[in-house]
Coordinates of C-alpha atoms in Angstrom, one line a residue:
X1 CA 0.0 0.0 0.0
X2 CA 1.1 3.5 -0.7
X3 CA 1.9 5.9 1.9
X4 CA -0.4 8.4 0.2
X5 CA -3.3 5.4 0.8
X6 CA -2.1 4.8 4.0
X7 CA -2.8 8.7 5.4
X8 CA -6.2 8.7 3.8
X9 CA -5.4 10.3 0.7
X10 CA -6.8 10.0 -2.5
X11 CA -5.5 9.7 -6.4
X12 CA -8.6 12.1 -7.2
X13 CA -7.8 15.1 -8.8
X14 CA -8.2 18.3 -6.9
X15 CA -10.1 21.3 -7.9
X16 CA -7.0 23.8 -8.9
X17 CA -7.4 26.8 -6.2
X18 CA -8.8 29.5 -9.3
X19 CA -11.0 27.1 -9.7
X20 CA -12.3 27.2 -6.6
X21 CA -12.6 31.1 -6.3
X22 CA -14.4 30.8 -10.0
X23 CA -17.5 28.3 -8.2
X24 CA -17.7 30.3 -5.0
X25 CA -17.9 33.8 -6.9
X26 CA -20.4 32.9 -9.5
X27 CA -23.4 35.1 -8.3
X28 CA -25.7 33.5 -11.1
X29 CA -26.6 31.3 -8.5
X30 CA -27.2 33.1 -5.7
X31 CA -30.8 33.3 -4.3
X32 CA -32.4 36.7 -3.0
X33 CA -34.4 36.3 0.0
X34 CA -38.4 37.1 -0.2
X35 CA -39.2 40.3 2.3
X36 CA -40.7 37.8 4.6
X37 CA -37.7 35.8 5.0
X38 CA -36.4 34.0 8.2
X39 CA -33.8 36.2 9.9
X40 CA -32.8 33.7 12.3
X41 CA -33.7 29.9 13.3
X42 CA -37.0 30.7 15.9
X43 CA -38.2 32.6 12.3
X44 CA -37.3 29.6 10.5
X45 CA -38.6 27.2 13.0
X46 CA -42.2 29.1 13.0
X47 CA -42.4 28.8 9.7
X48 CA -41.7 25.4 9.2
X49 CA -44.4 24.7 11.7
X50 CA -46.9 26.4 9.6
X51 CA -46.0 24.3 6.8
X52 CA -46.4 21.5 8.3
X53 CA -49.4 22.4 9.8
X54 CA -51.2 23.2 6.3
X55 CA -49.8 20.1 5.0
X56 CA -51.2 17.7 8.5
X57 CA -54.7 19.4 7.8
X58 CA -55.0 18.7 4.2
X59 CA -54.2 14.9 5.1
X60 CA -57.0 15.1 7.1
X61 CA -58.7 15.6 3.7
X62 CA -57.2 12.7 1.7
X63 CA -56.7 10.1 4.2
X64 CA -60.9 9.0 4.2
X65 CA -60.4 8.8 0.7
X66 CA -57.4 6.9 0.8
X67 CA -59.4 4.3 3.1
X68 CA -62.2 4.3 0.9
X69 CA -60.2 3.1 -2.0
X70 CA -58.5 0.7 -0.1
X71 CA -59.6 -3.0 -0.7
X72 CA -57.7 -4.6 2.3
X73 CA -59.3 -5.0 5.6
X74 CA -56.0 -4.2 7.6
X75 CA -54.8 -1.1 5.3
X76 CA -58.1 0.4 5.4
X77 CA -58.1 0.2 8.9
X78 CA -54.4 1.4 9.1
X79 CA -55.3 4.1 7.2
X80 CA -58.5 5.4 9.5
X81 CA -56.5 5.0 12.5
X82 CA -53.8 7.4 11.4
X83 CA -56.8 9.7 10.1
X84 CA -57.7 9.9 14.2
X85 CA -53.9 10.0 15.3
X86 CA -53.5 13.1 12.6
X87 CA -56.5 14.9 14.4
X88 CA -54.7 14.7 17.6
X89 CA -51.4 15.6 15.7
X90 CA -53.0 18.8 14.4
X91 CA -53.8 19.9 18.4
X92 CA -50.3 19.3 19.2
X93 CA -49.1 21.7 17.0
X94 CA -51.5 24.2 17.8
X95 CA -50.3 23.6 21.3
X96 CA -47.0 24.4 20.1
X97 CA -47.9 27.1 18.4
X98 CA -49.5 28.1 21.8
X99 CA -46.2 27.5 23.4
X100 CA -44.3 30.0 21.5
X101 CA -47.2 32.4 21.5
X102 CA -47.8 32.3 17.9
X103 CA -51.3 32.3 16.1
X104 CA -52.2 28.5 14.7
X105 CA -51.9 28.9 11.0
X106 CA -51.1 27.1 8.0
X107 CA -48.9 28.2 5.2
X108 CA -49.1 25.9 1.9
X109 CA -46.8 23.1 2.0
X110 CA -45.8 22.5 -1.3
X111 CA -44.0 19.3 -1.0
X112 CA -47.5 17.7 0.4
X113 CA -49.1 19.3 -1.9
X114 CA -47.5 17.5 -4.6
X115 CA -47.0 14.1 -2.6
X116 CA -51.4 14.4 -2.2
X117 CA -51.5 15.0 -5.9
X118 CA -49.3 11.9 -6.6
X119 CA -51.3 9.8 -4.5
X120 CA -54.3 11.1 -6.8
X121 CA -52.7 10.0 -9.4
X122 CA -51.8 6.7 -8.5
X123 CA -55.5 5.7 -7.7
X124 CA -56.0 6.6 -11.5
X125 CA -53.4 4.5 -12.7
X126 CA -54.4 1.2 -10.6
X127 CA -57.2 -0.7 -10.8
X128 CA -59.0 -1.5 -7.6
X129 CA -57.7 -4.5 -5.1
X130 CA -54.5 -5.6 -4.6
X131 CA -52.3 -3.5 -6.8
X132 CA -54.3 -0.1 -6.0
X133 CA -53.6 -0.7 -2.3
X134 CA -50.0 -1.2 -3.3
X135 CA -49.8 2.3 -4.9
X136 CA -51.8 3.5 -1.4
X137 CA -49.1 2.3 0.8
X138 CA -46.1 3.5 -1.7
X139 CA -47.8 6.6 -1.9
X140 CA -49.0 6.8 1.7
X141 CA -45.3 5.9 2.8
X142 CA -43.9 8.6 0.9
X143 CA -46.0 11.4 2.9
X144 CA -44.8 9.5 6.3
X145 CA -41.3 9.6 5.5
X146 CA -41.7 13.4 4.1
X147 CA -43.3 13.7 7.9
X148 CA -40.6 12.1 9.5
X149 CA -37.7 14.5 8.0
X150 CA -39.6 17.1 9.0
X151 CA -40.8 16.3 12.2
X152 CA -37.3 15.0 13.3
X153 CA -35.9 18.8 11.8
X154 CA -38.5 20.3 14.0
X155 CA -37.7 18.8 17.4
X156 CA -34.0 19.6 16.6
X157 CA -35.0 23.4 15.7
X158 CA -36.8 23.4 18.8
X159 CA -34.2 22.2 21.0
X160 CA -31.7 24.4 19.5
X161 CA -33.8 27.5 20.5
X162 CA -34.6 26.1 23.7
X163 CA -38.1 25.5 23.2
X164 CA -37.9 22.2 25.6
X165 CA -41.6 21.7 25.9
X166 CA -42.0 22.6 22.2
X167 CA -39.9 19.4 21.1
X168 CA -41.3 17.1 23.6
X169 CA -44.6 17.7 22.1
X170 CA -43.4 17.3 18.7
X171 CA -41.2 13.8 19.4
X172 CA -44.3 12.4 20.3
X173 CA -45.5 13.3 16.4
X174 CA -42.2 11.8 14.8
X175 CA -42.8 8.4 17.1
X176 CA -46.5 8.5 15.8
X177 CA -45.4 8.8 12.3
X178 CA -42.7 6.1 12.8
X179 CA -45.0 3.7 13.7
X180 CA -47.1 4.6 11.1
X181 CA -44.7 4.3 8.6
X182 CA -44.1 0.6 10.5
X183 CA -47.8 -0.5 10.5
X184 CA -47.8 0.5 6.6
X185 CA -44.6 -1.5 5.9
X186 CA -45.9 -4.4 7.7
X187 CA -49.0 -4.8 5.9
X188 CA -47.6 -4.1 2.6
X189 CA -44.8 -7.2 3.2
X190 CA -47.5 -9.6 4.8
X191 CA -50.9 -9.1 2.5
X192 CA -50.9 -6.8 0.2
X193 CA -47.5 -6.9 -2.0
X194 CA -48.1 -11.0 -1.9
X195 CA -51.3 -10.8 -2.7
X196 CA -50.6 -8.2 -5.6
X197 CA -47.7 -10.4 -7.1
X198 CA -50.1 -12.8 -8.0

């Protein structure tokens, strides 16, 4: 072995130092910040939460529907459950929102937005039974692991503020949409994909 390998180093080529200052000063790819822009992490943090909120509230809209297109006993159920968990996820973060003496209020999350339109789209490409609750869970476990980034980014925003009772409310949401995430995975692995791949 090389001594070169042997410290850790690398045969890659480096980027020359000009090179360097060229990346770093090209202002084509700079972004200005909106006027409402976070100044610091409790801004950032806030806002967050009201995206998140908007997007737990509009899942209150699709989950029934969801269920109802749902041919499996177990997913269906899976599916309503969560609907009543997301209800009591909503008034934690209006508790939160309480906490840091801010009004409960959504702002549009676009990321759901376009994970809710997805899942629209998938019941139009599948054909009910087995492979339509297939495309429910894919599309189902895409929003719970878009709510456990964000949930997770949360509680650390929150305990880098020191908002203490602000991320214990909100690990209880990321556990919540863990299991979920769990339940969903279970079922897909010991009905559903089976069942499908028939």
């Amino acid at each position: 072995m090389k001594n070169s390998e042997k410290q850790g180093q690398t045969n890659a080529a480096q980027p020359k130092a000009s090179q360097s200052k060229d990346i770093k000063n090209n202002s084509k790819n700079i972004v200005a910040p909106a006027p409402d822009a976070a100044a610091d992490l409790k801004d950032f943090f806030i806002d967050s939460l009201k995206d998140i909120y908007w997007a737990e509230n509009a899942l209150l809209g699709a989950l029934p529907k969801m269920a109802d297109n749902a041919s499996a006993a177990g997913l269906s159920g899976a599916i309503l459950e969560h609907l009543s968990v997301t209800q009591n996820q909503v008034a934690r973060l209006e508790q939160v929102f309480d906490l840091l003496g801010e009004k409960a209020e959504g702002k549009k999350c676009e990321a759901m937005a376009g994970l809710l339109k997805e899942g629209d789209s998938i019941l139009l490409e599948t054909t009910p039974g087995a492979v339509r609750d297939a495309g429910i869970i894919a599309a189902s476990q895409k929003i719970e692991h878009y709510e456990i980034a964000t949930y997770g980014t949360l509680v650390a925003f929150a305990k880098a503020i020191g908002e203490n009772d602000a991320a214990k409310l909100l690990t209880q949401t990321l556990a919540e949409e863990k299991e979920a995430d769990c339940l969903l995975n279970d079922v897909a692995l010991n009905l559903v994909n089976i069942v499908a791949a028939e």
